[in-house]
Coordinates of C-alpha atoms in Angstrom, one line a residue:
M1 CA 0.0 0.0 0.0
S2 CA 1.4 3.4 -1.0
G3 CA 2.3 5.6 1.9
A4 CA 1.9 2.9 4.5
N5 CA 4.0 0.6 6.6
S6 CA 3.0 -2.8 5.3
S7 CA 3.9 -4.7 8.5
S8 CA 1.8 -2.6 10.8
L9 CA -0.8 -1.4 8.3
T10 CA -0.3 2.1 9.7
P11 CA 0.0 4.7 7.0
E12 CA 2.8 7.3 6.9
F13 CA 0.3 9.9 5.6
F14 CA -3.3 10.4 4.4
I15 CA -4.5 12.3 1.4
L16 CA -7.3 14.8 2.1
N17 CA -9.4 15.0 -1.0
G18 CA -11.2 18.3 -0.3
V19 CA -14.8 18.4 -1.4
P20 CA -15.4 15.2 -3.5
G21 CA -17.2 15.9 -6.8
L22 CA -16.5 19.6 -6.7
E23 CA -12.7 19.6 -7.3
D24 CA -13.0 22.0 -10.3
A25 CA -14.8 24.5 -8.0
H26 CA -12.3 24.4 -5.1
V27 CA -10.9 27.9 -5.8
W28 CA -14.4 29.4 -5.8
I29 CA -15.5 27.4 -2.7
S30 CA -12.4 28.7 -0.9
L31 CA -13.2 32.4 -1.3
P32 CA -16.2 32.6 1.1
F33 CA -14.3 30.3 3.5
C34 CA -11.2 32.6 3.4
F35 CA -13.3 35.7 3.9
M36 CA -15.2 34.2 6.9
Y37 CA -11.9 33.0 8.4
M38 CA -10.4 36.6 8.2
I39 CA -13.5 38.0 9.9
A40 CA -13.3 35.3 12.5
V41 CA -9.6 36.0 13.3
V42 CA -9.9 39.8 13.3
G43 CA -13.2 39.8 15.2
N44 CA -12.3 37.3 17.9
C45 CA -8.8 38.7 18.5
G46 CA -10.3 42.1 18.7
L47 CA -12.8 41.0 21.3
I48 CA -10.1 39.3 23.4
Y49 CA -8.0 42.5 23.3
L50 CA -11.0 44.7 24.1
I51 CA -12.0 42.7 27.1
G52 CA -8.5 42.6 28.4
H53 CA -7.9 46.3 27.7
E54 CA -11.2 47.9 28.9
E55 CA -11.8 47.8 32.7
A56 CA -15.5 48.2 32.2
L57 CA -15.6 44.7 30.6
H58 CA -13.8 43.0 33.5
R59 CA -17.0 41.1 34.5
P60 CA -17.8 37.4 34.5
M61 CA -20.0 37.6 31.4
F62 CA -17.1 39.1 29.4
Y63 CA -14.5 36.7 30.8
F64 CA -16.6 33.8 29.4
L65 CA -17.0 35.7 26.1
A66 CA -13.2 36.1 25.9
L67 CA -12.8 32.3 26.5
L68 CA -15.4 31.7 23.8
S69 CA -13.5 34.0 21.4
F70 CA -10.2 32.2 22.1
T71 CA -11.9 28.8 21.5
D72 CA -13.5 30.1 18.3
V73 CA -10.3 31.5 16.7
T74 CA -8.3 28.4 17.7
W75 CA -11.1 26.1 16.5
C76 CA -11.2 27.4 13.0
T77 CA -7.4 27.8 12.8
T78 CA -6.9 24.1 13.3
T79 CA -8.6 23.4 9.9
V80 CA -9.0 26.4 7.6
P81 CA -5.3 27.2 6.7
N82 CA -4.8 23.5 5.8
M83 CA -8.1 23.5 3.9
L84 CA -7.1 26.6 1.9
C85 CA -3.8 24.9 1.0
I86 CA -5.8 22.0 -0.4
F87 CA -8.0 24.3 -2.4
W88 CA -5.3 26.7 -3.7
F89 CA -2.1 24.7 -3.9
N90 CA -3.4 21.1 -4.1
F91 CA -1.4 20.3 -0.9
K92 CA -3.4 17.3 0.1
K93 CA -0.9 15.2 2.1
I94 CA -1.0 15.1 5.8
G95 CA 1.1 12.9 8.1
F96 CA -0.6 10.2 10.1
N97 CA 0.3 11.7 13.5
S98 CA -0.6 15.2 12.2
C99 CA -4.0 13.9 11.2
L100 CA -4.6 12.5 14.6
A101 CA -3.5 15.7 16.2
Q102 CA -5.8 17.8 14.0
M103 CA -8.7 15.3 14.8
F104 CA -8.1 15.7 18.5
F105 CA -8.0 19.5 18.5
V106 CA -11.0 19.8 16.2
H107 CA -13.2 17.6 18.5
M108 CA -11.7 18.9 21.7
L109 CA -12.4 22.5 20.8
T110 CA -15.9 21.5 19.6
G111 CA -16.5 20.2 23.2
M112 CA -15.0 23.4 24.6
E113 CA -17.3 25.5 22.5
S114 CA -20.3 23.7 23.8
G115 CA -19.1 23.8 27.4
V116 CA -18.4 27.6 27.3
L117 CA -21.9 28.2 25.9
M118 CA -23.3 26.2 28.8
L119 CA -21.2 28.3 31.3
M120 CA -22.5 31.5 29.7
A121 CA -26.1 30.2 30.2
L122 CA -25.3 29.6 33.9
D123 CA -23.8 33.1 34.0
R124 CA -27.0 34.6 32.7
Y125 CA -29.1 32.5 35.1
V126 CA -27.1 33.9 38.1
A127 CA -27.2 37.5 36.7
I128 CA -31.0 37.5 36.3
C129 CA -32.1 35.3 39.1
Y130 CA -29.6 36.4 41.8
P131 CA -28.5 39.9 40.7
L132 CA -27.5 41.1 44.1
R133 CA -25.2 38.1 44.6
Y134 CA -23.9 38.0 41.0
T135 CA -20.3 39.1 41.7
T136 CA -20.1 37.2 45.0
I137 CA -21.2 33.9 43.4
L138 CA -19.2 34.3 40.2
T139 CA -15.8 35.3 41.6
N140 CA -12.6 35.0 39.6
P141 CA -11.5 31.7 41.3
V142 CA -15.0 30.2 40.6
I143 CA -14.8 31.3 36.9
A144 CA -11.2 29.9 36.6
K145 CA -12.3 26.5 38.1
A146 CA -15.4 26.3 35.9
C147 CA -13.3 27.0 32.8
L148 CA -10.6 24.5 33.8
A149 CA -13.2 21.9 34.5
T150 CA -14.7 22.4 31.0
F151 CA -11.3 22.2 29.4
L152 CA -10.4 19.0 31.3
R153 CA -13.8 17.4 30.5
S154 CA -13.2 18.0 26.8
V155 CA -9.6 16.7 26.8
M156 CA -10.4 13.6 28.8
L157 CA -13.4 12.6 26.7
I158 CA -11.8 13.4 23.3
F159 CA -8.3 11.9 23.8
P160 CA -9.6 8.3 23.5
F161 CA -10.6 9.2 19.9
T162 CA -6.9 9.3 19.0
L163 CA -6.2 5.9 20.7
L164 CA -9.2 4.3 19.1
T165 CA -8.3 5.6 15.7
K166 CA -4.6 4.8 15.9
R167 CA -5.3 1.1 16.8
L168 CA -7.2 0.5 13.5
P169 CA -5.5 -1.1 10.5
Y170 CA -5.6 0.9 7.3
C171 CA -5.5 -1.4 4.2
R172 CA -8.3 0.2 2.1
G173 CA -6.1 3.2 1.0
I174 CA -5.1 6.5 2.3
L175 CA -7.7 8.8 0.7
I176 CA -10.0 10.7 3.1
P177 CA -12.9 12.4 1.3
H178 CA -12.8 15.5 3.5
T179 CA -11.0 18.8 4.0
Y180 CA -9.8 17.9 7.5
C181 CA -9.3 14.8 9.7
D182 CA -12.7 14.2 11.2
H183 CA -12.9 11.2 13.6
M184 CA -15.4 9.0 11.7
S185 CA -14.1 10.1 8.3
V186 CA -10.6 8.7 9.3
A187 CA -12.1 5.6 10.9
K188 CA -14.1 4.7 7.8
V189 CA -10.9 4.5 5.8
S190 CA -9.8 1.7 8.0
C191 CA -10.4 -2.0 7.1
G192 CA -10.9 -2.9 10.7
N193 CA -14.0 -2.8 12.9
A194 CA -14.8 0.8 13.7
K195 CA -18.0 0.1 15.6
I196 CA -16.3 1.0 18.9
N197 CA -15.3 4.3 17.4
A198 CA -18.9 5.0 16.4
I199 CA -20.3 3.9 19.7
Y200 CA -17.8 6.0 21.7
G201 CA -18.4 9.0 19.4
L202 CA -22.1 8.8 20.1
M203 CA -21.4 8.4 23.9
V204 CA -19.2 11.6 23.8
A205 CA -21.9 13.5 21.9
L206 CA -24.4 12.5 24.7
L207 CA -22.0 13.4 27.5
I208 CA -21.0 16.7 26.1
G209 CA -23.7 18.0 23.7
V210 CA -26.8 16.6 25.3
F211 CA -25.6 17.4 28.8
D212 CA -24.8 21.0 27.9
I213 CA -28.1 21.5 26.1
C214 CA -30.0 20.2 29.1
C215 CA -28.1 22.6 31.3
I216 CA -28.8 25.5 28.9
S217 CA -32.5 24.6 28.7
V218 CA -32.9 24.4 32.5
S219 CA -31.0 27.7 32.9
Y220 CA -33.3 29.5 30.4
T221 CA -36.4 27.9 31.9
M222 CA -35.5 29.4 35.2
I223 CA -34.6 32.7 33.5
L224 CA -38.0 32.8 31.8
R225 CA -39.8 32.2 35.0
A226 CA -37.8 35.0 36.7
V227 CA -38.4 37.4 33.9
V228 CA -42.1 36.7 33.6
S229 CA -42.5 37.3 37.4
L230 CA -41.1 40.9 37.1
S231 CA -43.8 43.5 37.5
S232 CA -42.4 46.1 35.1
A233 CA -42.5 45.5 31.3
D234 CA -39.4 47.6 30.9
A235 CA -37.6 45.5 33.5
R236 CA -38.7 42.3 31.7
H237 CA -37.4 43.7 28.4
K238 CA -34.1 44.8 29.9
A239 CA -33.5 41.4 31.6
F240 CA -34.3 39.3 28.6
S241 CA -32.3 41.6 26.2
T242 CA -29.1 40.6 28.1
C243 CA -29.7 37.1 26.9
T244 CA -30.3 37.7 23.2
S245 CA -26.6 37.6 22.1
H246 CA -26.2 34.3 23.9
I247 CA -29.3 32.8 22.4
C248 CA -28.1 33.8 18.9
A249 CA -24.7 32.1 19.7
I250 CA -26.5 28.9 20.8
V251 CA -28.5 28.8 17.6
I252 CA -25.5 29.6 15.3
T253 CA -23.5 26.8 17.0
Y254 CA -26.0 24.0 17.6
V255 CA -28.2 24.1 14.4
P256 CA -25.3 23.2 12.0
A257 CA -23.9 20.8 14.7
F258 CA -27.1 18.8 14.8
F259 CA -27.4 18.8 11.0
T260 CA -23.8 17.5 10.7
F261 CA -24.2 14.9 13.4
F262 CA -27.5 13.4 12.2
T263 CA -26.9 13.5 8.5
H264 CA -23.5 11.9 9.0
R265 CA -25.1 9.0 10.8
F266 CA -28.6 8.7 9.3
G267 CA -28.6 10.7 6.0
G268 CA -25.6 9.2 4.3
H269 CA -27.5 7.8 1.3
T270 CA -30.0 10.7 0.8
I271 CA -27.8 13.8 1.1
P272 CA -24.9 14.2 -1.4
H273 CA -21.4 13.8 0.2
H274 CA -20.2 17.2 -0.9
V275 CA -23.1 18.8 1.1
H276 CA -21.9 16.9 4.2
I277 CA -18.4 18.3 3.7
I278 CA -19.5 21.9 3.0
V279 CA -21.8 22.0 6.0
A280 CA -19.1 20.4 8.2
N281 CA -16.8 23.3 7.2
L282 CA -19.5 25.9 7.8
Y283 CA -20.0 24.4 11.2
L284 CA -16.4 25.1 12.1
L285 CA -16.5 28.6 10.5
L286 CA -20.0 30.0 11.2
P287 CA -19.8 30.4 15.0
P288 CA -16.3 32.0 15.0
T289 CA -17.4 34.4 12.3
M290 CA -20.8 35.4 13.6
N291 CA -20.2 35.4 17.4
P292 CA -18.1 38.6 17.4
I293 CA -20.6 40.3 15.1
V294 CA -23.6 39.3 17.2
Y295 CA -22.0 40.3 20.5
G296 CA -20.6 43.5 19.0
V297 CA -24.1 44.5 17.7
K298 CA -26.2 43.3 20.6
T299 CA -24.1 44.1 23.6
K300 CA -24.2 47.8 24.7
Q301 CA -21.0 47.6 26.8
I302 CA -19.0 46.2 23.8
R303 CA -20.4 48.8 21.4
E304 CA -19.4 51.6 23.8
S305 CA -16.0 50.1 24.4
V306 CA -15.4 49.9 20.6
I307 CA -16.4 53.5 20.1
K308 CA -14.3 54.6 23.1
F309 CA -11.3 52.6 21.8
L310 CA -11.6 54.1 18.2
L311 CA -12.4 57.7 19.3
G312 CA -10.5 57.9 22.6
D313 CA -12.4 59.5 25.5
K314 CA -14.1 62.1 23.4
M315 CA -17.5 60.4 23.6
G316 CA -17.4 60.5 27.4
F317 CA -18.1 56.8 28.0
T318 CA -17.2 55.4 31.4

């Protein structure tokens, strides 16, 4: 087998084929992806800098937002530069260990994205249901421990992906019909039994995705009850308006995630493969691109901080 160690059936490298069936359109497909990536990098790095620079944004909500921005920019950077090399320069070869590393970081950061959104939902719950105790409950040590726990959960649950994938024999070839090393896309290239990979992948999706969605749903149920009980319509509007950016981020993240997850497992014969690949790439690019825009437009403190940063202190913001 070309590119493989015949004694161990472990390939030296894989070939990432890009978007199968649309090879002639790779350059055109790359343009919106490149544009979205540039917006994601500039927007998220700008948010991180702004939150670190502006003292008015040194609050729990914005600490979680900074972590979300860091996760977003790292998440898309693990795949997009390599994908653009495939589209522009036909650089399709990726080393076996590099592929496993990319697979680990893609899925680990996916888990982090979900976990941070869950933490942000809990932050909104505390802010609205316990406003007088907000800063005493969400202290800096508590925030640091929550973020560390989310990171460790993602690392510990995703790391077995690499071990399960590495143990498989690869005798069907080295061509992966994808733009990056996705767990099941790599496992399907194997000639071994990948059922354990599929079962464990489903289990991780339940432990991370379903758990986080349940926590988010419970948080917003409690928030809705608290908002409805407010006597003033203006107070209800103000309380719920603080959640709109987060709700938008949830929709932007989970809708393409569910589409990718379910079509990958149950719609393989009805949905063209190139649609799977394009949606999978949009799933990695859409949240990092849209989150800075949504939070920049919807969050008053960030808007004012941006204006203050661009125009100095002339506007009189504090």
